[in-house]
PDB file of C-alpha atoms in Angstrom:
ATOM      1  CA  TYR A  15     -30.907 -34.702  10.352  1.00  0.00           C
ATOM      2  CA  THR A  16     -33.893 -36.986  10.051  1.00  0.00           C
ATOM      3  CA  HIS A  17     -34.984 -39.295  12.864  1.00  0.00           C
ATOM      4  CA  THR A  18     -37.486 -42.077  12.311  1.00  0.00           C
ATOM      5  CA  HIS A  19     -39.568 -43.149  15.288  1.00  0.00           C
ATOM      6  CA  THR A  20     -42.640 -45.090  16.232  1.00  0.00           C
ATOM      7  CA  HIS A  21     -46.074 -43.435  16.704  1.00  0.00           C
ATOM      8  CA  PRO A  22     -47.013 -43.853  13.030  1.00  0.00           C
ATOM      9  CA  THR A  23     -50.356 -42.080  13.521  1.00  0.00           C
ATOM     10  CA  HIS A  24     -48.659 -38.849  14.617  1.00  0.00           C
ATOM     11  CA  PRO A  25     -47.719 -36.200  12.036  1.00  0.00           C
ATOM     12  CA  PRO A  26     -44.156 -35.585  10.859  1.00  0.00           C
ATOM     13  CA  VAL A  27     -42.297 -32.848  12.722  1.00  0.00           C
ATOM     14  CA  VAL A  28     -39.874 -30.192  11.485  1.00  0.00           C
ATOM     15  CA  LEU A  29     -37.721 -28.732  14.273  1.00  0.00           C
ATOM     16  CA  LEU A  30     -36.035 -25.315  13.994  1.00  0.00           C
ATOM     17  CA  HIS A  31     -33.217 -23.891  16.122  1.00  0.00           C
ATOM     18  CA  GLY A  32     -32.727 -20.329  17.359  1.00  0.00           C
ATOM     19  CA  LEU A  33     -30.396 -17.489  16.397  1.00  0.00           C
ATOM     20  CA  LEU A  34     -26.698 -18.490  16.350  1.00  0.00           C
ATOM     21  CA  GLY A  35     -27.732 -22.118  16.802  1.00  0.00           C
ATOM     22  CA  SER A  36     -27.878 -25.105  14.487  1.00  0.00           C
ATOM     23  CA  LYS A  37     -29.564 -28.451  14.055  1.00  0.00           C
ATOM     24  CA  GLN A  38     -26.932 -29.856  16.412  1.00  0.00           C
ATOM     25  CA  ASN A  39     -28.812 -28.192  19.296  1.00  0.00           C
ATOM     26  CA  PHE A  40     -31.691 -30.651  18.899  1.00  0.00           C
ATOM     27  CA  LYS A  41     -29.842 -33.820  17.884  1.00  0.00           C
ATOM     28  CA  SER A  42     -30.420 -35.602  21.212  1.00  0.00           C
ATOM     29  CA  PHE A  43     -33.660 -33.860  22.159  1.00  0.00           C
ATOM     30  CA  ALA A  44     -35.359 -34.867  18.903  1.00  0.00           C
ATOM     31  CA  LYS A  45     -35.019 -38.559  19.756  1.00  0.00           C
ATOM     32  CA  GLY A  46     -37.683 -38.088  22.433  1.00  0.00           C
ATOM     33  CA  ILE A  47     -40.306 -36.605  20.125  1.00  0.00           C
ATOM     34  CA  HIS A  48     -43.219 -38.955  19.344  1.00  0.00           C
ATOM     35  CA  SER A  49     -43.394 -38.744  15.567  1.00  0.00           C
ATOM     36  CA  PRO A  50     -42.758 -41.153  12.684  1.00  0.00           C
ATOM     37  CA  LYS A  51     -40.356 -38.596  11.196  1.00  0.00           C
ATOM     38  CA  VAL A  52     -38.512 -35.698  12.825  1.00  0.00           C
ATOM     39  CA  ILE A  53     -36.528 -33.415  10.533  1.00  0.00           C
ATOM     40  CA  ILE A  54     -34.059 -31.047  12.191  1.00  0.00           C
ATOM     41  CA  ALA A  55     -33.133 -28.229   9.843  1.00  0.00           C
ATOM     42  CA  ASP A  56     -30.458 -25.553   9.726  1.00  0.00           C
ATOM     43  CA  LEU A  57     -32.061 -22.189   8.997  1.00  0.00           C
ATOM     44  CA  ARG A  58     -30.426 -20.045   6.331  1.00  0.00           C
ATOM     45  CA  ASN A  59     -27.159 -18.415   7.401  1.00  0.00           C
ATOM     46  CA  HIS A  60     -26.701 -21.107  10.049  1.00  0.00           C
ATOM     47  CA  GLY A  61     -25.051 -24.513  10.226  1.00  0.00           C
ATOM     48  CA  GLN A  62     -24.723 -26.191   6.859  1.00  0.00           C
ATOM     49  CA  SER A  63     -27.399 -24.114   5.123  1.00  0.00           C
ATOM     50  CA  ALA A  64     -26.663 -21.474   2.505  1.00  0.00           C
ATOM     51  CA  HIS A  65     -25.261 -18.072   3.417  1.00  0.00           C
ATOM     52  CA  THR A  66     -27.427 -15.316   1.970  1.00  0.00           C
ATOM     53  CA  ASP A  67     -27.666 -11.525   2.161  1.00  0.00           C
ATOM     54  CA  SER A  68     -31.151 -11.564   3.634  1.00  0.00           C
ATOM     55  CA  MET A  69     -33.132 -13.649   6.141  1.00  0.00           C
ATOM     56  CA  SER A  70     -36.610 -12.238   6.534  1.00  0.00           C
ATOM     57  CA  LEU A  71     -39.363 -14.311   8.107  1.00  0.00           C
ATOM     58  CA  GLU A  72     -41.048 -14.512   4.711  1.00  0.00           C
ATOM     59  CA  GLU A  73     -37.883 -15.883   3.100  1.00  0.00           C
ATOM     60  CA  MET A  74     -37.245 -18.406   5.849  1.00  0.00           C
ATOM     61  CA  SER A  75     -40.882 -19.535   5.684  1.00  0.00           C
ATOM     62  CA  HIS A  76     -40.419 -20.166   1.968  1.00  0.00           C
ATOM     63  CA  ASP A  77     -37.314 -22.197   2.829  1.00  0.00           C
ATOM     64  CA  ILE A  78     -39.510 -24.419   5.016  1.00  0.00           C
ATOM     65  CA  LEU A  79     -41.879 -25.060   2.112  1.00  0.00           C
ATOM     66  CA  GLN A  80     -38.909 -26.088  -0.021  1.00  0.00           C
ATOM     67  CA  LEU A  81     -37.827 -28.452   2.751  1.00  0.00           C
ATOM     68  CA  LEU A  82     -41.293 -30.040   2.846  1.00  0.00           C
ATOM     69  CA  LYS A  83     -41.189 -30.425  -0.939  1.00  0.00           C
ATOM     70  CA  PHE A  84     -37.768 -32.085  -0.782  1.00  0.00           C
ATOM     71  CA  HIS A  85     -39.020 -34.599   1.803  1.00  0.00           C
ATOM     72  CA  GLU A  86     -42.320 -35.064  -0.074  1.00  0.00           C
ATOM     73  CA  LEU A  87     -44.414 -33.952   2.913  1.00  0.00           C
ATOM     74  CA  LYS A  88     -47.809 -32.357   2.371  1.00  0.00           C
ATOM     75  CA  GLU A  89     -48.062 -31.206   5.976  1.00  0.00           C
ATOM     76  CA  CYS A  90     -46.070 -31.148   9.173  1.00  0.00           C
ATOM     77  CA  VAL A  91     -46.142 -29.893  12.731  1.00  0.00           C
ATOM     78  CA  LEU A  92     -43.588 -27.091  12.803  1.00  0.00           C
ATOM     79  CA  MET A  93     -41.698 -26.617  16.060  1.00  0.00           C
ATOM     80  CA  GLY A  94     -39.147 -23.913  16.744  1.00  0.00           C
ATOM     81  CA  HIS A  95     -37.151 -22.362  19.548  1.00  0.00           C
ATOM     82  CA  SER A  96     -36.547 -18.607  19.747  1.00  0.00           C
ATOM     83  CA  MET A  97     -35.948 -17.354  16.173  1.00  0.00           C
ATOM     84  CA  GLY A  98     -37.031 -20.792  14.975  1.00  0.00           C
ATOM     85  CA  GLY A  99     -40.293 -20.267  16.842  1.00  0.00           C
ATOM     86  CA  LYS A 100     -40.784 -16.972  15.050  1.00  0.00           C
ATOM     87  CA  VAL A 101     -40.216 -18.685  11.707  1.00  0.00           C
ATOM     88  CA  ALA A 102     -42.721 -21.375  12.695  1.00  0.00           C
ATOM     89  CA  MET A 103     -45.343 -18.746  13.583  1.00  0.00           C
ATOM     90  CA  ALA A 104     -44.787 -16.807  10.371  1.00  0.00           C
ATOM     91  CA  CYS A 105     -44.907 -19.959   8.259  1.00  0.00           C
ATOM     92  CA  GLY A 106     -48.151 -21.013   9.939  1.00  0.00           C
ATOM     93  CA  LEU A 107     -49.780 -17.664   9.234  1.00  0.00           C
ATOM     94  CA  MET A 108     -48.658 -17.581   5.595  1.00  0.00           C
ATOM     95  CA  HIS A 109     -49.007 -21.275   4.701  1.00  0.00           C
ATOM     96  CA  GLN A 110     -51.720 -22.577   6.993  1.00  0.00           C
ATOM     97  CA  LYS A 111     -52.674 -25.472   4.726  1.00  0.00           C
ATOM     98  CA  ARG A 112     -49.163 -26.940   4.968  1.00  0.00           C
ATOM     99  CA  ILE A 113     -48.657 -26.499   8.714  1.00  0.00           C
ATOM    100  CA  ASN A 114     -51.186 -28.609  10.608  1.00  0.00           C
ATOM    101  CA  GLY A 115     -49.830 -27.570  13.992  1.00  0.00           C
ATOM    102  CA  LEU A 116     -47.090 -25.377  15.383  1.00  0.00           C
ATOM    103  CA  VAL A 117     -45.082 -25.078  18.565  1.00  0.00           C
ATOM    104  CA  SER A 118     -43.168 -21.977  19.628  1.00  0.00           C
ATOM    105  CA  MET A 119     -40.644 -22.413  22.416  1.00  0.00           C
ATOM    106  CA  ASP A 120     -40.097 -19.139  24.277  1.00  0.00           C
ATOM    107  CA  MET A 121     -40.907 -16.741  21.451  1.00  0.00           C
ATOM    108  CA  ALA A 122     -43.919 -14.469  20.924  1.00  0.00           C
ATOM    109  CA  PRO A 123     -45.498 -12.884  17.820  1.00  0.00           C
ATOM    110  CA  VAL A 124     -44.353  -9.352  18.668  1.00  0.00           C
ATOM    111  CA  VAL A 125     -41.802  -6.784  17.545  1.00  0.00           C
ATOM    112  CA  TYR A 126     -38.898  -7.144  19.945  1.00  0.00           C
ATOM    113  CA  ASN A 127     -36.731  -4.309  21.159  1.00  0.00           C
ATOM    114  CA  ALA A 128     -33.124  -3.807  20.133  1.00  0.00           C
ATOM    115  CA  GLY A 129     -31.980  -6.299  22.757  1.00  0.00           C
ATOM    116  CA  MET A 130     -34.375  -8.890  21.318  1.00  0.00           C
ATOM    117  CA  ASP A 131     -35.177 -10.037  24.830  1.00  0.00           C
ATOM    118  CA  ALA A 132     -38.484  -8.349  25.578  1.00  0.00           C
ATOM    119  CA  ARG A 133     -40.460  -5.330  24.663  1.00  0.00           C
ATOM    120  CA  ALA A 134     -39.719  -2.078  26.503  1.00  0.00           C
ATOM    121  CA  GLY A 135     -39.518  -2.555  30.227  1.00  0.00           C
ATOM    122  CA  PRO A 136     -37.319  -3.807  33.036  1.00  0.00           C
ATOM    123  CA  ARG A 137     -37.361  -7.395  31.731  1.00  0.00           C
ATOM    124  CA  ASN A 138     -35.388  -6.551  28.596  1.00  0.00           C
ATOM    125  CA  VAL A 139     -32.047  -8.080  29.619  1.00  0.00           C
ATOM    126  CA  THR A 140     -31.368 -11.769  30.112  1.00  0.00           C
ATOM    127  CA  ARG A 141     -28.463 -14.175  29.736  1.00  0.00           C
ATOM    128  CA  GLU A 142     -26.496 -13.000  32.763  1.00  0.00           C
ATOM    129  CA  GLY A 143     -26.998  -9.357  31.769  1.00  0.00           C
ATOM    130  CA  TYR A 144     -26.155  -9.642  28.064  1.00  0.00           C
ATOM    131  CA  SER A 145     -28.724  -8.940  25.378  1.00  0.00           C
ATOM    132  CA  THR A 146     -28.897 -10.803  22.081  1.00  0.00           C
ATOM    133  CA  ARG A 147     -27.531  -7.715  20.355  1.00  0.00           C
ATOM    134  CA  ASP A 148     -24.567  -7.644  22.780  1.00  0.00           C
ATOM    135  CA  ILE A 149     -23.743 -11.225  21.857  1.00  0.00           C
ATOM    136  CA  VAL A 150     -24.097 -10.630  18.100  1.00  0.00           C
ATOM    137  CA  LYS A 151     -21.839  -7.566  18.323  1.00  0.00           C
ATOM    138  CA  LEU A 152     -19.226  -9.496  20.291  1.00  0.00           C
ATOM    139  CA  ILE A 153     -19.184 -12.365  17.796  1.00  0.00           C
ATOM    140  CA  ARG A 154     -18.895  -9.894  14.920  1.00  0.00           C
ATOM    141  CA  SER A 155     -15.963  -8.126  16.616  1.00  0.00           C
ATOM    142  CA  ILE A 156     -13.879 -11.289  17.050  1.00  0.00           C
ATOM    143  CA  LYS A 157     -11.178 -11.623  14.374  1.00  0.00           C
ATOM    144  CA  VAL A 158     -12.091 -15.250  13.979  1.00  0.00           C
ATOM    145  CA  HIS A 159      -9.755 -15.776  11.011  1.00  0.00           C
ATOM    146  CA  GLU A 160      -6.831 -15.138  13.366  1.00  0.00           C
ATOM    147  CA  CYS A 161      -7.964 -17.820  15.809  1.00  0.00           C
ATOM    148  CA  VAL A 162      -6.641 -21.359  15.548  1.00  0.00           C
ATOM    149  CA  SER A 163      -8.784 -23.124  18.151  1.00  0.00           C
ATOM    150  CA  SER A 164     -12.136 -22.946  19.905  1.00  0.00           C
ATOM    151  CA  LYS A 165     -10.205 -22.549  23.169  1.00  0.00           C
ATOM    152  CA  GLU A 166      -8.724 -19.312  21.859  1.00  0.00           C
ATOM    153  CA  VAL A 167     -12.148 -18.013  20.830  1.00  0.00           C
ATOM    154  CA  GLY A 168     -13.552 -19.062  24.198  1.00  0.00           C
ATOM    155  CA  GLU A 169     -10.916 -17.033  26.007  1.00  0.00           C
ATOM    156  CA  ILE A 170     -11.913 -13.945  24.001  1.00  0.00           C
ATOM    157  CA  VAL A 171     -15.589 -14.477  24.814  1.00  0.00           C
ATOM    158  CA  GLN A 172     -14.759 -14.953  28.494  1.00  0.00           C
ATOM    159  CA  ARG A 173     -12.632 -11.809  28.579  1.00  0.00           C
ATOM    160  CA  GLU A 174     -15.239  -9.631  26.853  1.00  0.00           C
ATOM    161  CA  MET A 175     -18.218 -11.131  28.701  1.00  0.00           C
ATOM    162  CA  PRO A 176     -16.914 -12.219  32.107  1.00  0.00           C
ATOM    163  CA  LYS A 177     -20.355 -13.206  33.386  1.00  0.00           C
ATOM    164  CA  VAL A 178     -21.065 -15.557  30.490  1.00  0.00           C
ATOM    165  CA  THR A 179     -22.050 -19.057  31.631  1.00  0.00           C
ATOM    166  CA  PRO A 180     -20.204 -22.189  30.486  1.00  0.00           C
ATOM    167  CA  GLY A 181     -23.394 -23.268  28.696  1.00  0.00           C
ATOM    168  CA  MET A 182     -23.664 -20.069  26.662  1.00  0.00           C
ATOM    169  CA  LYS A 183     -19.979 -20.164  25.791  1.00  0.00           C
ATOM    170  CA  ALA A 184     -20.231 -23.778  24.647  1.00  0.00           C
ATOM    171  CA  PHE A 185     -23.345 -22.876  22.610  1.00  0.00           C
ATOM    172  CA  LEU A 186     -21.375 -20.223  20.720  1.00  0.00           C
ATOM    173  CA  LEU A 187     -18.175 -22.229  20.331  1.00  0.00           C
ATOM    174  CA  GLN A 188     -19.923 -25.163  18.673  1.00  0.00           C
ATOM    175  CA  ASN A 189     -20.175 -22.886  15.619  1.00  0.00           C
ATOM    176  CA  PHE A 190     -16.402 -22.395  15.330  1.00  0.00           C
ATOM    177  CA  TYR A 191     -14.347 -24.516  12.939  1.00  0.00           C
ATOM    178  CA  LEU A 192     -11.137 -24.460  10.909  1.00  0.00           C
ATOM    179  CA  ASN A 193     -11.740 -24.432   7.159  1.00  0.00           C
ATOM    180  CA  ARG A 194      -9.698 -26.413   4.641  1.00  0.00           C
ATOM    181  CA  GLN A 195      -7.001 -23.769   4.696  1.00  0.00           C
ATOM    182  CA  GLY A 196      -6.793 -23.998   8.470  1.00  0.00           C
ATOM    183  CA  VAL A 197      -8.381 -20.594   8.929  1.00  0.00           C
ATOM    184  CA  GLY A 198     -10.819 -20.013  11.786  1.00  0.00           C
ATOM    185  CA  SER A 199     -14.424 -19.526  10.666  1.00  0.00           C
ATOM    186  CA  TRP A 200     -18.023 -19.494  11.909  1.00  0.00           C
ATOM    187  CA  THR A 201     -20.682 -21.804  10.551  1.00  0.00           C
ATOM    188  CA  PHE A 202     -23.211 -18.962  10.833  1.00  0.00           C
ATOM    189  CA  ASN A 203     -23.070 -15.878   8.626  1.00  0.00           C
ATOM    190  CA  ILE A 204     -22.411 -13.272  11.294  1.00  0.00           C
ATOM    191  CA  ASP A 205     -22.067 -10.460   8.729  1.00  0.00           C
ATOM    192  CA  THR A 206     -25.636 -10.837   7.496  1.00  0.00           C
ATOM    193  CA  ILE A 207     -26.998 -11.584  10.975  1.00  0.00           C
ATOM    194  CA  GLU A 208     -25.606  -8.325  12.369  1.00  0.00           C
ATOM    195  CA  ARG A 209     -26.636  -6.287   9.316  1.00  0.00           C
ATOM    196  CA  VAL A 210     -30.286  -7.423   9.289  1.00  0.00           C
ATOM    197  CA  PHE A 211     -30.687  -7.733  13.050  1.00  0.00           C
ATOM    198  CA  ASP A 212     -32.745  -4.550  13.445  1.00  0.00           C
ATOM    199  CA  THR A 213     -34.625  -4.745  10.146  1.00  0.00           C
ATOM    200  CA  GLN A 214     -35.503  -8.447   9.947  1.00  0.00           C
ATOM    201  CA  LEU A 215     -34.631 -10.473  13.042  1.00  0.00           C
ATOM    202  CA  ILE A 216     -36.434  -8.434  15.699  1.00  0.00           C
ATOM    203  CA  ALA A 217     -39.339  -7.700  13.362  1.00  0.00           C
ATOM    204  CA  TRP A 218     -42.858  -9.079  13.290  1.00  0.00           C
ATOM    205  CA  PRO A 219     -44.243  -8.151   9.849  1.00  0.00           C
ATOM    206  CA  PHE A 220     -47.805  -9.187  10.746  1.00  0.00           C
ATOM    207  CA  GLU A 221     -48.289  -6.409  13.299  1.00  0.00           C
ATOM    208  CA  GLY A 222     -51.681  -4.860  12.603  1.00  0.00           C
ATOM    209  CA  HIS A 223     -52.646  -7.621  10.152  1.00  0.00           C
ATOM    210  CA  SER A 224     -55.830  -9.631  10.447  1.00  0.00           C
ATOM    211  CA  ALA A 225     -54.121 -12.946   9.650  1.00  0.00           C
ATOM    212  CA  LYS A 226     -54.888 -15.720  12.122  1.00  0.00           C
ATOM    213  CA  TYR A 227     -53.665 -19.289  12.414  1.00  0.00           C
ATOM    214  CA  GLU A 228     -56.774 -21.340  13.099  1.00  0.00           C
ATOM    215  CA  ARG A 229     -55.105 -24.702  13.645  1.00  0.00           C
ATOM    216  CA  PRO A 230     -53.722 -26.043  16.963  1.00  0.00           C
ATOM    217  CA  SER A 231     -50.693 -24.316  18.457  1.00  0.00           C
ATOM    218  CA  LEU A 232     -48.617 -24.631  21.602  1.00  0.00           C
ATOM    219  CA  PHE A 233     -46.517 -21.929  23.252  1.00  0.00           C
ATOM    220  CA  VAL A 234     -44.003 -23.076  25.854  1.00  0.00           C
ATOM    221  CA  ARG A 235     -42.353 -20.256  27.763  1.00  0.00           C
ATOM    222  CA  GLY A 236     -39.654 -20.238  30.422  1.00  0.00           C
ATOM    223  CA  GLY A 237     -40.709 -18.797  33.739  1.00  0.00           C
ATOM    224  CA  LYS A 238     -37.253 -17.259  34.201  1.00  0.00           C
ATOM    225  CA  SER A 239     -37.114 -15.839  30.670  1.00  0.00           C
ATOM    226  CA  SER A 240     -38.167 -12.395  29.480  1.00  0.00           C
ATOM    227  CA  PHE A 241     -38.848 -13.409  25.866  1.00  0.00           C
ATOM    228  CA  VAL A 242     -42.579 -14.079  26.353  1.00  0.00           C
ATOM    229  CA  ALA A 243     -43.671 -11.523  28.922  1.00  0.00           C
ATOM    230  CA  ASP A 244     -47.269 -11.400  30.098  1.00  0.00           C
ATOM    231  CA  ASP A 245     -47.934  -8.354  27.929  1.00  0.00           C
ATOM    232  CA  ALA A 246     -47.158 -10.455  24.837  1.00  0.00           C
ATOM    233  CA  LEU A 247     -49.899 -13.010  25.579  1.00  0.00           C
ATOM    234  CA  PRO A 248     -52.718 -10.949  23.979  1.00  0.00           C
ATOM    235  CA  ALA A 249     -50.744 -11.005  20.711  1.00  0.00           C
ATOM    236  CA  VAL A 250     -50.371 -14.773  21.013  1.00  0.00           C
ATOM    237  CA  ARG A 251     -54.126 -15.174  21.428  1.00  0.00           C
ATOM    238  CA  HIS A 252     -54.852 -12.702  18.623  1.00  0.00           C
ATOM    239  CA  PHE A 253     -52.787 -14.459  15.951  1.00  0.00           C
ATOM    240  CA  PHE A 254     -53.235 -17.977  17.356  1.00  0.00           C
ATOM    241  CA  PRO A 255     -56.768 -18.223  18.777  1.00  0.00           C
ATOM    242  CA  ARG A 256     -56.389 -21.950  19.508  1.00  0.00           C
ATOM    243  CA  ALA A 257     -53.108 -21.453  21.369  1.00  0.00           C
ATOM    244  CA  GLN A 258     -52.297 -23.537  24.412  1.00  0.00           C
ATOM    245  CA  ILE A 259     -49.895 -21.541  26.582  1.00  0.00           C
ATOM    246  CA  GLU A 260     -47.671 -23.377  29.082  1.00  0.00           C
ATOM    247  CA  THR A 261     -45.020 -21.989  31.444  1.00  0.00           C
ATOM    248  CA  LEU A 262     -42.131 -24.025  32.831  1.00  0.00           C
ATOM    249  CA  ASP A 263     -41.377 -22.103  36.012  1.00  0.00           C
ATOM    250  CA  ASP A 264     -37.772 -23.158  36.546  1.00  0.00           C
ATOM    251  CA  ALA A 265     -36.703 -22.811  32.902  1.00  0.00           C
ATOM    252  CA  GLY A 266     -34.967 -19.927  31.189  1.00  0.00           C
ATOM    253  CA  HIS A 267     -35.009 -19.089  27.485  1.00  0.00           C
ATOM    254  CA  TRP A 268     -33.646 -22.508  26.502  1.00  0.00           C
ATOM    255  CA  VAL A 269     -36.642 -24.396  27.840  1.00  0.00           C
ATOM    256  CA  HIS A 270     -35.718 -27.598  25.993  1.00  0.00           C
ATOM    257  CA  ALA A 271     -32.230 -27.580  27.545  1.00  0.00           C
ATOM    258  CA  ASP A 272     -33.249 -26.466  31.045  1.00  0.00           C
ATOM    259  CA  LYS A 273     -36.270 -28.774  31.315  1.00  0.00           C
ATOM    260  CA  PRO A 274     -35.964 -31.365  28.518  1.00  0.00           C
ATOM    261  CA  ASN A 275     -38.299 -33.957  30.028  1.00  0.00           C
ATOM    262  CA  ASP A 276     -41.011 -31.433  30.891  1.00  0.00           C
ATOM    263  CA  THR A 277     -40.723 -29.851  27.448  1.00  0.00           C
ATOM    264  CA  LEU A 278     -40.925 -33.222  25.711  1.00  0.00           C
ATOM    265  CA  GLN A 279     -43.974 -34.133  27.782  1.00  0.00           C
ATOM    266  CA  LEU A 280     -45.753 -30.992  26.561  1.00  0.00           C
ATOM    267  CA  LEU A 281     -44.713 -31.517  22.928  1.00  0.00           C
ATOM    268  CA  ASN A 282     -45.739 -35.171  22.897  1.00  0.00           C
ATOM    269  CA  ALA A 283     -49.091 -34.424  24.536  1.00  0.00           C
ATOM    270  CA  PHE A 284     -49.650 -31.850  21.791  1.00  0.00           C
ATOM    271  CA  LEU A 285     -48.800 -34.407  19.087  1.00  0.00           C
ATOM    272  CA  ALA A 286     -51.093 -37.007  20.666  1.00  0.00           C
ATOM    273  CA  GLN A 287     -54.175 -35.036  19.604  1.00  0.00           C
ATOM    274  CA  TYR A 288     -53.440 -36.011  15.983  1.00  0.00           C
ATOM    275  CA  ALA A 289     -53.422 -39.752  16.685  1.00  0.00           C
TER     276      ALA A 289
END
């Protein structure tokens, strides 16, 4: 999706979703971003983008450069939530000249644990007690080709994860569809996502590197989330010395959904420095 807005002196924005999400997650939210052009992209193995056997941060960063080339953009401010935030950080470190600002929503430049919710410690479980790995494993276990409706899939999710919230269930079910043969399918490539989860998705390949992103950056974390714990802040400041770190106290991991107006206020204030 591409939205065209006012604020012609602001830079174009590319907005990236998180794991198991899609550009649909930001369709309404993006309308509030102060930029002449907002591009909402599906990351590889998600939404309408290509299904591939690999999805490293390096590969997804290269995908972003191809997106900029397609839209004839020399630079952009790259914004991402969760996995999208990690892609934004990696792309900024590797292609600093093309990314004139970046925003990471509730994601830190660290190696995450197997649950992908925090590094080792008591804060490593979120989402009503289910880790990211739990959710990926559940999705992979569902015989989706035998399902004929999202309601049927939802009942399976509810049975296997009884504490799941309506919001989380709806988030997952928006990826279900019936293909042309009437067979249930996922828009995301759950086979690759599960297979590379430990080797690529929880990784941070810049650990121990001297690379730094010297341009402006903004980190928005949820006060109720464990994804950007206090012990991750030194890594943020190491890789992103100009980082502005903001915490929305009443927000969880989905800061843009829990506190859309507050999140937009922070993003638009960040963009205003380019005017």
